[in-house]
Coordinates of C-alpha atoms in Angstrom, one line a residue:
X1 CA 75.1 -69.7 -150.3
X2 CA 73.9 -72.1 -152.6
X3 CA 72.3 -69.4 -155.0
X4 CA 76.2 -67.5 -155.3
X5 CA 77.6 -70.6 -155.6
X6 CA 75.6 -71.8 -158.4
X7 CA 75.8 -68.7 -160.4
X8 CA 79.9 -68.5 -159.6
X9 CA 80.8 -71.4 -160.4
X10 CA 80.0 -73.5 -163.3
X11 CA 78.0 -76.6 -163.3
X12 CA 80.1 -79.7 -163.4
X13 CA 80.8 -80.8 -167.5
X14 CA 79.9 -77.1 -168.4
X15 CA 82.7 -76.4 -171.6
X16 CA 84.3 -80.1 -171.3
X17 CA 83.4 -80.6 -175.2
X18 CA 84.8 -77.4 -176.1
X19 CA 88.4 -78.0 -173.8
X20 CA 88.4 -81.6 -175.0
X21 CA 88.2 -81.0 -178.5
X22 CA 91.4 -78.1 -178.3
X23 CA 93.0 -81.2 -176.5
X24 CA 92.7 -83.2 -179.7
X25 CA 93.8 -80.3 -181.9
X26 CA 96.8 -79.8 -180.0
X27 CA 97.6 -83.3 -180.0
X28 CA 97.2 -83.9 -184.0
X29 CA 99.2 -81.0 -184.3
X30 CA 101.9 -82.1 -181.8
X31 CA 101.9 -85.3 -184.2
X32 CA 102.0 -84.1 -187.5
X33 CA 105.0 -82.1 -186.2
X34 CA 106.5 -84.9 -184.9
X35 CA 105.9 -87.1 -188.0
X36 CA 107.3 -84.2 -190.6
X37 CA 110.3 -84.0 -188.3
X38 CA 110.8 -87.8 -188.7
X39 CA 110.2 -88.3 -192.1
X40 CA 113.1 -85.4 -192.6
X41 CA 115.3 -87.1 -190.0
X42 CA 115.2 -90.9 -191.4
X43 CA 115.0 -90.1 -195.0
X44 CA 117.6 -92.5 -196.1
X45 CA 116.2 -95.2 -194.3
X46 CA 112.8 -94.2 -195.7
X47 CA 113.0 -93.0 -199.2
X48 CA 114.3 -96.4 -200.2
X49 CA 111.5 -98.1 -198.6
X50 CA 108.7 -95.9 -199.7
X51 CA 109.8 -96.7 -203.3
X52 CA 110.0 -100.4 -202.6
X53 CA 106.5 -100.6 -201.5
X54 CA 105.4 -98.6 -204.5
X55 CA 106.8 -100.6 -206.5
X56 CA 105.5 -104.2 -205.1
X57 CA 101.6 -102.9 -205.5
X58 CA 102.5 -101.8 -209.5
X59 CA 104.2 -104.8 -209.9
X60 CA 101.6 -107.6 -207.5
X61 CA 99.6 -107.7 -210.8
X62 CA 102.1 -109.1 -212.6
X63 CA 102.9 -111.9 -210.0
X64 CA 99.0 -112.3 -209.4
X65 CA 98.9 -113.4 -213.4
X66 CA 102.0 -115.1 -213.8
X67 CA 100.9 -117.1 -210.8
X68 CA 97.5 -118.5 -212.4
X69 CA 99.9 -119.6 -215.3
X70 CA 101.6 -121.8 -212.8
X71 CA 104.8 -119.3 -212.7
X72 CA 106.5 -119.1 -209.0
X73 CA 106.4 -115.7 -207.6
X74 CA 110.5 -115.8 -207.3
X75 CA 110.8 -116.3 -210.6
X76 CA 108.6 -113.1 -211.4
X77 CA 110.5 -111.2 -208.5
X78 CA 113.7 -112.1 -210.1
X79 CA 112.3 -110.9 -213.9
X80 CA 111.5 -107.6 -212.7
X81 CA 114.3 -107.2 -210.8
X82 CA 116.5 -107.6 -213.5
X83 CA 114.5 -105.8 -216.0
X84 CA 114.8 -102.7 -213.6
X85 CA 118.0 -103.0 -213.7
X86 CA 118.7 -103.6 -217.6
X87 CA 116.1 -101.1 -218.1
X88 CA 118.3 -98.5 -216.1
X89 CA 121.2 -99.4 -217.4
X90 CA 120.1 -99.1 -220.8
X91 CA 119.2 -95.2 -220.2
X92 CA 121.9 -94.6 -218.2
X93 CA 124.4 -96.0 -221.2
X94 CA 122.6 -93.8 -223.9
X95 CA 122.1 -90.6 -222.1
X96 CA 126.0 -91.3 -221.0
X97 CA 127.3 -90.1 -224.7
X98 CA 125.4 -86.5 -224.8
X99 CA 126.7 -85.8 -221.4
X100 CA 130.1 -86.5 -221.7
X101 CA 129.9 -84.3 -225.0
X102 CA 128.1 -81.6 -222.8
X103 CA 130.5 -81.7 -219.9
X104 CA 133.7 -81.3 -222.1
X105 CA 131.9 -78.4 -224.1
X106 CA 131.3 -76.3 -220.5
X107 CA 133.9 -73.9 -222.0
X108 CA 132.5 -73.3 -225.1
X109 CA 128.9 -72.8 -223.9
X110 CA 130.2 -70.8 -221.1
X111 CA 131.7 -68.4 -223.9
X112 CA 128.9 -68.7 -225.9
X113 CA 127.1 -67.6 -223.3
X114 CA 129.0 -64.9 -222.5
X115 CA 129.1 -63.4 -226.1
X116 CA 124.8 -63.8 -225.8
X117 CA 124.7 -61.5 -223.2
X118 CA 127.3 -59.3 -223.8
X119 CA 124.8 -56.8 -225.9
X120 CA 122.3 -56.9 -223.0
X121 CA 125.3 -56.0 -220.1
X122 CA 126.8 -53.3 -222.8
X123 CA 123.2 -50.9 -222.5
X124 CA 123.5 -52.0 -219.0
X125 CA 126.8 -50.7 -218.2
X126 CA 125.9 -46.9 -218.1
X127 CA 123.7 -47.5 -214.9
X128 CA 126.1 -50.1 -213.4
X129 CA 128.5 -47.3 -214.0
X130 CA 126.3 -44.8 -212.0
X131 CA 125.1 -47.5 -209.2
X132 CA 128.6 -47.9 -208.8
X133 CA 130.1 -44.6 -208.0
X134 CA 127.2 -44.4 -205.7
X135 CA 127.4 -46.9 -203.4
X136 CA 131.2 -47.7 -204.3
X137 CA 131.6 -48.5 -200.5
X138 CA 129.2 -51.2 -200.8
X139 CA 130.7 -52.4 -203.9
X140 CA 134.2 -52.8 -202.0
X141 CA 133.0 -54.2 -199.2
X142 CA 131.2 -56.8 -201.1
X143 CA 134.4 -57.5 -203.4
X144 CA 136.2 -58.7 -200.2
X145 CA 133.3 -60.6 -198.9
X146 CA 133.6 -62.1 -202.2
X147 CA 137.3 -62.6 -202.2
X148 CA 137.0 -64.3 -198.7
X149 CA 134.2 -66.6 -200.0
X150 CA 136.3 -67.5 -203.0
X151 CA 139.3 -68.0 -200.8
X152 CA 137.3 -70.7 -198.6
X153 CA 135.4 -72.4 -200.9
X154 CA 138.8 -73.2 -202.7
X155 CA 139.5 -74.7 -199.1
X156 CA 136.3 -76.6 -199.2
X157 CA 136.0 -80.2 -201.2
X158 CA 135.8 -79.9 -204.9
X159 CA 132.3 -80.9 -206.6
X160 CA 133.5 -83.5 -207.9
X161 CA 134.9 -84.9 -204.9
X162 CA 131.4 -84.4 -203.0
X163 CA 129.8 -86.7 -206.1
X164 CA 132.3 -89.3 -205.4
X165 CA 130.8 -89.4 -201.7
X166 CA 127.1 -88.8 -202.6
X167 CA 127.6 -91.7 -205.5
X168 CA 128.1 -94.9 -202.9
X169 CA 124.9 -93.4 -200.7
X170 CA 122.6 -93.5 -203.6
X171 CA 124.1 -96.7 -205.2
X172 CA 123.6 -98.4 -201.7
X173 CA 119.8 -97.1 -201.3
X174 CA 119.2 -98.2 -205.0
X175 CA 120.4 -101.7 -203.8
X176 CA 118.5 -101.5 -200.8
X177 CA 115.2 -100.8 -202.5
X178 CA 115.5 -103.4 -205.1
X179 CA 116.2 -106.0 -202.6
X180 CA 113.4 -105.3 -200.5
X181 CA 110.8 -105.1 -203.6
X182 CA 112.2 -108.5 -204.6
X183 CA 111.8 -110.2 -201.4
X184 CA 108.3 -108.4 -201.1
X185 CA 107.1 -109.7 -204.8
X186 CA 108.8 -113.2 -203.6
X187 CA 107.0 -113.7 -200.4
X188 CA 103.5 -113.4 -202.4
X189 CA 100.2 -112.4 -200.6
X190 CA 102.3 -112.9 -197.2
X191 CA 102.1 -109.1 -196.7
X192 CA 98.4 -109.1 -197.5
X193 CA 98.0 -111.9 -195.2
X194 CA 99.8 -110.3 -192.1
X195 CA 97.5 -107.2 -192.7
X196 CA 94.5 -108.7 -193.2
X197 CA 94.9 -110.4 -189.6
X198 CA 95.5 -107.7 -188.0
X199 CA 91.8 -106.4 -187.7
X200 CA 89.8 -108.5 -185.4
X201 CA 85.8 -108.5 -186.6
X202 CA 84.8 -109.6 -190.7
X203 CA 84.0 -106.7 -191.6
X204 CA 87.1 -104.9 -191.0
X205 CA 89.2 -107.7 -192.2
X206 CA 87.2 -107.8 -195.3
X207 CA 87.7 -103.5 -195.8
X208 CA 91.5 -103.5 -195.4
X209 CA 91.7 -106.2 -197.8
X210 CA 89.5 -104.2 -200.3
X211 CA 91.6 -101.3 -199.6
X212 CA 94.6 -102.9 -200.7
X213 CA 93.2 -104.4 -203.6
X214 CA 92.1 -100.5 -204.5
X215 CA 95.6 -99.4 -203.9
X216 CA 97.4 -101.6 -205.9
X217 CA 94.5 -101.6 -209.1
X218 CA 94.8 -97.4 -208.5
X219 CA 98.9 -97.3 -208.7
X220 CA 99.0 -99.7 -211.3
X221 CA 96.6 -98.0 -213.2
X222 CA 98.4 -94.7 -212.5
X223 CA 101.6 -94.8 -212.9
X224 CA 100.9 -97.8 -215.8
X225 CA 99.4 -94.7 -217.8
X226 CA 102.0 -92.0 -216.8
X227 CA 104.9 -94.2 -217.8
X228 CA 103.7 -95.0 -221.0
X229 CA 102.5 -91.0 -221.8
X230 CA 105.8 -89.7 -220.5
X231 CA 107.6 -92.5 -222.8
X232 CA 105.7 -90.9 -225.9
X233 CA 106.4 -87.2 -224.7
X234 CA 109.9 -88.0 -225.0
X235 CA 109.9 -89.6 -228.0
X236 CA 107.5 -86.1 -229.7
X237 CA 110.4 -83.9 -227.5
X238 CA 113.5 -86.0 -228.8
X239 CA 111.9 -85.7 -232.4
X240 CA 111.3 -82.0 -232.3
X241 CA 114.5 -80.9 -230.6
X242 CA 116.0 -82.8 -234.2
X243 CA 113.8 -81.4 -235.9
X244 CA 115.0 -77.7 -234.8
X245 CA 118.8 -79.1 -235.3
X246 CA 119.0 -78.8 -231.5
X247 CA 122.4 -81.2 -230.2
X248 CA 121.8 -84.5 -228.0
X249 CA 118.3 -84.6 -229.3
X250 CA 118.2 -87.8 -227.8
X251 CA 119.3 -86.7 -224.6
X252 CA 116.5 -84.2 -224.5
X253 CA 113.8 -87.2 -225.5
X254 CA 115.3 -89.3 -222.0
X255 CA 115.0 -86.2 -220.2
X256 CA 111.7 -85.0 -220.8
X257 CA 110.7 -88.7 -219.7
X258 CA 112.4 -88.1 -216.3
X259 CA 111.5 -84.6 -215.5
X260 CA 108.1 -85.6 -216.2
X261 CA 107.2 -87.4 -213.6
X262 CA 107.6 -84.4 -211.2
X263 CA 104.5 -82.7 -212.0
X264 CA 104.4 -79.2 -213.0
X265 CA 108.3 -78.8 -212.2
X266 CA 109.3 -81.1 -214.4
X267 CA 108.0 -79.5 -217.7
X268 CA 109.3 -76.0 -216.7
X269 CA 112.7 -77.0 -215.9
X270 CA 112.6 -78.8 -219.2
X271 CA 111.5 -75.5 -221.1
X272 CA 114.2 -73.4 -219.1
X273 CA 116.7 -75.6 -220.1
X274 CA 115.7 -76.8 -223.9
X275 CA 115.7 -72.7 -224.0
X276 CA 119.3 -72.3 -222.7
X277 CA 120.8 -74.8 -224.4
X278 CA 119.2 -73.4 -228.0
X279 CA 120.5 -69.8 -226.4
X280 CA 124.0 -71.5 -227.2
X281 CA 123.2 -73.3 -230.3
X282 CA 121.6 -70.9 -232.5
X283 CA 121.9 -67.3 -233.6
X284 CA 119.6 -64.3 -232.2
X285 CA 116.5 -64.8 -230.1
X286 CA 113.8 -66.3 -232.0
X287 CA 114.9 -70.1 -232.6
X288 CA 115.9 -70.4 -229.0
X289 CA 112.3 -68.7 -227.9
X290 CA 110.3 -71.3 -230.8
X291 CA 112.4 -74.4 -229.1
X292 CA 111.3 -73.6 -226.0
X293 CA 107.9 -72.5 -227.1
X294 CA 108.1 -76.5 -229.0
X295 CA 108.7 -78.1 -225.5
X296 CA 105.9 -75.9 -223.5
X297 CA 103.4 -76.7 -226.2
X298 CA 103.7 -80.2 -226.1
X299 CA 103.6 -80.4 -222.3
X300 CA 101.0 -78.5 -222.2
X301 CA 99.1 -80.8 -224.5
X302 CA 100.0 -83.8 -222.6
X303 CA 99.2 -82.1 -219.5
X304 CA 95.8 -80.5 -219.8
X305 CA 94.6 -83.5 -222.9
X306 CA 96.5 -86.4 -222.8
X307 CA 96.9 -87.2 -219.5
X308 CA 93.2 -86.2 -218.2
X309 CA 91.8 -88.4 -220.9
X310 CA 93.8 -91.6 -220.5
X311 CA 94.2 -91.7 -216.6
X312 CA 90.8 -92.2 -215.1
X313 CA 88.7 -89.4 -213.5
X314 CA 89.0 -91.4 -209.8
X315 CA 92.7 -91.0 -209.9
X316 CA 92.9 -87.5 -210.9
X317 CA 94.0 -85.1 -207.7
X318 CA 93.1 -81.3 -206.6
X319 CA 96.0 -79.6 -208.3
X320 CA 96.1 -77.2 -205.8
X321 CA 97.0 -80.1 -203.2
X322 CA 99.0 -82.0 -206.0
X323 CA 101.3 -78.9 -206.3
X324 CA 101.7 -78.1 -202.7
X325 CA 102.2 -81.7 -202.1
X326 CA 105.3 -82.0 -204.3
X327 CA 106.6 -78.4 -202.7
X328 CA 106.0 -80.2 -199.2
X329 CA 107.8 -83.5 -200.4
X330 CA 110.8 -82.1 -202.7
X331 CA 111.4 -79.6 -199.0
X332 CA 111.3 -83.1 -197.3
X333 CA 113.0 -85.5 -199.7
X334 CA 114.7 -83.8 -202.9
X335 CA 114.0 -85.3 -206.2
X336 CA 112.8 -89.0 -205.0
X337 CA 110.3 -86.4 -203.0
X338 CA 108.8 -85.0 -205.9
X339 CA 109.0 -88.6 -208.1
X340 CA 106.8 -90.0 -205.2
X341 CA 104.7 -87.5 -204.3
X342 CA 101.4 -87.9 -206.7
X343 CA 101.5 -91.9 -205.9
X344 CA 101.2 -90.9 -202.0
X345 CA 98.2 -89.0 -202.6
X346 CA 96.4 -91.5 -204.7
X347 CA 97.0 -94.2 -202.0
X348 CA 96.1 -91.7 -199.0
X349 CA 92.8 -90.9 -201.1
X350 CA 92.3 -94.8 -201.2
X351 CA 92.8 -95.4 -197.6
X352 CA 90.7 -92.2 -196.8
X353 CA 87.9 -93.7 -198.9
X354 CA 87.9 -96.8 -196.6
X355 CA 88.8 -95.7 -193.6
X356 CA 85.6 -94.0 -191.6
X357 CA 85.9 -90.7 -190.6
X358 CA 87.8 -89.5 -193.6
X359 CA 85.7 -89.4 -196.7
X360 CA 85.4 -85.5 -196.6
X361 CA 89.2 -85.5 -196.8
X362 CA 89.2 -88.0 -200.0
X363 CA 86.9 -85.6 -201.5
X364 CA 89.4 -83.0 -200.6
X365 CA 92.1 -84.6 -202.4
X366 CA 89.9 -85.6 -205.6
X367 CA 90.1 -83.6 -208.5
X368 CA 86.4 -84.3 -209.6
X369 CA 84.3 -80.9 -210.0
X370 CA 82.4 -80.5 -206.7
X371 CA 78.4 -80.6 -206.8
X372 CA 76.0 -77.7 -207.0
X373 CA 75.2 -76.2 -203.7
X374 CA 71.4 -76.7 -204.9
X375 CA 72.0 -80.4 -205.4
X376 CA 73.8 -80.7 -202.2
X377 CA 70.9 -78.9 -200.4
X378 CA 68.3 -80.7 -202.1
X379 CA 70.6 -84.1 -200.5
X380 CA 70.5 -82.7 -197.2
X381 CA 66.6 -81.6 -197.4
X382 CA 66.2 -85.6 -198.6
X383 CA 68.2 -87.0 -195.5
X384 CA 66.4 -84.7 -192.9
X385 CA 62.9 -86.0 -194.5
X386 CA 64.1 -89.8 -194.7
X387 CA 65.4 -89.3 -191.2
X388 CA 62.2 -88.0 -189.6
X389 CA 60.2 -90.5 -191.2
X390 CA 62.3 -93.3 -190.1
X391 CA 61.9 -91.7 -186.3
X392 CA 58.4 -91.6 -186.4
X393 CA 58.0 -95.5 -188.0
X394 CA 60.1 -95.8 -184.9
X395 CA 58.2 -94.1 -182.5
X396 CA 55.0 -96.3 -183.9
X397 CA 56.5 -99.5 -183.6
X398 CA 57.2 -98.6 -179.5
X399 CA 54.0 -97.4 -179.3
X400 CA 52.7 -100.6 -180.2
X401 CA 54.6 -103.2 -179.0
X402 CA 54.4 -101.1 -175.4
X403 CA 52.3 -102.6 -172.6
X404 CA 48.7 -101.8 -172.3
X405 CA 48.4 -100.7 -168.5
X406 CA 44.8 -100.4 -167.4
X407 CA 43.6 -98.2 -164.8
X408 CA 41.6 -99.4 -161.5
X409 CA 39.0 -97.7 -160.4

């Protein structure tokens, strides 16, 4: 009995590693579910504070200096408050002119437009004209779809209505985060403080504050060094939309500034629209394809040169990750998703270098060229050697500190 019942039924523990680690999977996965559903859910609550704290650890330099020089740390709050704000106003008031001009020319470009393409739906015609008597049915059917459509979206609010909603909402968040980033910069190393004390031993005390030391130097540093190569790529883009005689060239140097800070999507809605705009501007083909050939080329310069020269090789990112990261948070938050995407990932590879457990994921996220697989073999061969040898030192040291037992006859 005891001989079936050991070979039916397993020993006691037998595949609790294996059923304990699915446990863990399921759970992370439970949570990242639940934590993606949240951050969609309370995105107005969140966005706001997300760029806050962003902006208290690339500012806390500032009131770290002007502290040593005797300067309170509400008087620095209230300076960068306010420059924020004259800073924004000061873009929003020239980038104001170009788009008034734009918005009341909509009917011109819109016929411009239309006499563009008018050669290109003229050689189309003759097999519109075919697809049409064959599937003339589908055409109809669609026309009164379309018709219906038409007929309820008149019912529906007007766009400029919905604006005039979505315009308190976004004034009120912009409030909200500059509030909270100037009581943050005004209550000094407080935050820092409350943190620190929250770990129990030294040691872990003395990480977290490293950590956020590493944040705040790696943000700074970052977004220090994309502000001020954006700020010049507008200034080349303004200066060679003049130069092609392209309108609101000025308009075009603020944008390229803006759109990029959104990696990757940034530059190519800039190229798709510099090429549509000079599509409306100038005759035939070939100036709008050199204007938008203009704004590719110097993106791509400060892209693949600029920008991996002057920002330093630790805060560079996989741009596999950094691509699907800004898919992941433009799906999650809009715009403010992609701004804030990049500086997420440079503080999660920060807090993944400290934090033990995740290093391999830092290294995931680094953009750093991987080592050889001989050098990382020849590492592993050198830990399996140093590790036996420091087995048998122990093994040596038991042996001789162990009692001497000696035998009776």
């Amino acid at each position: 009995m005891a001989i079936g019942d050991r070979h039916i039924f397993p020993r006691f523990g037998q595949g609790e590693g294996k059923s304990s680690r699915a446990a863990n999977w399921a759970i992370i996965g439970i949570f990242l579910i639940m934590a993606f559903a949240a951050l969609a859910l309370a995105r107005d609550f969140l966005m706001p504070v997300t760029m806050a704290v962003l902006l208290f650890f690339v500012f806390t330099p500032m009131r770290r200096f002007n502290r040593r020089r005797g300067i309170p740390d509400v008087a620095t709050a209230m300076v960068v408050t306010l420059g924020i704000i004259v800073v924004a106003g000061v873009i929003a008031y020239a980038a104001s002119g170009p788009i008034n001009s734009a918005i009341d020319n909509v009917p011109t470009i819109s016929t411009r437009l239309e006499q563009k393409f008018e050669r290109v739906r003229e050689s189309m015609r003759d097999i519109q004209q075919a697809a049409a008597e064959l599937d003339s049915a589908q055409i109809e059917e669609r026309e009164a779809q379309n018709r219906e459509e038409i007929k309820i979206a008149r019912e529906e609010e007007s766009t400029l209505e919905t604006v005039a909603k979505l315009t308190p909402q976004l004034i009120g968040q912009v409030v909200f985060t500059l509030i909270l980033m100037f009581f943050m910069l005004a209550s000094g190393d407080l935050l820092y403080l409350k943190i620190v004390q929250s770990f129990e031993t030294m040691a872990e005390k003395r990480n977290a504050y490293l950590a956020l030391r590493e944040i705040e130097d790696s943000l700074g540093s970052y977004l220090g060094a994309i502000t001020v190569i954006n700020a010049c790529l507008g200034i080349s883009i303004g200066l060679a939309m003049w130069a092609w005689g392209m309108p609101g060239a000025l308009l075009f140097g603020i944008g390229a500034f803006l759109l990029n800070f959104v990696p990757y999507l940034g530059a190519i809605a800039g190229v798709m629209i510099s090429g549509l705009v000079a599509l409306v501007v100038m005759p035939g083909l070939f100036g709008p394809a050199m204007v938008a050939s203009t704004y590719l080329a110097l993106t791509a310069l400060e892209g693949q040169i600029i920008t991996p020269y002057f920002v330093s090789r630790r805060l560079q990112m996989n741009a596999v990750v950094v691509f699907l990261s800004v898919a992941l948070w433009a799906w999650l938050w809009s715009v403010i998703g992609m701004v804030i995407a990049v500086p997420v990932l440079v503080v999660a590879r920060v807090l993944a270098e400290h934090v033990p457990g995740l290093e391999k994921f830092g290294n995931f996220l680094a953009g750093e060229d991987p080592p050889r697989l001989e050098d990382e073999e020849e590492e592993n061969a050198r830990e399996i050697v140093e590790r036996g040898a420091e087995a048998e030192d122990e093994e040596a040291a038991r042996a001789a500190t162990a009692p001497v037992v000696h035998d009776r006859d």
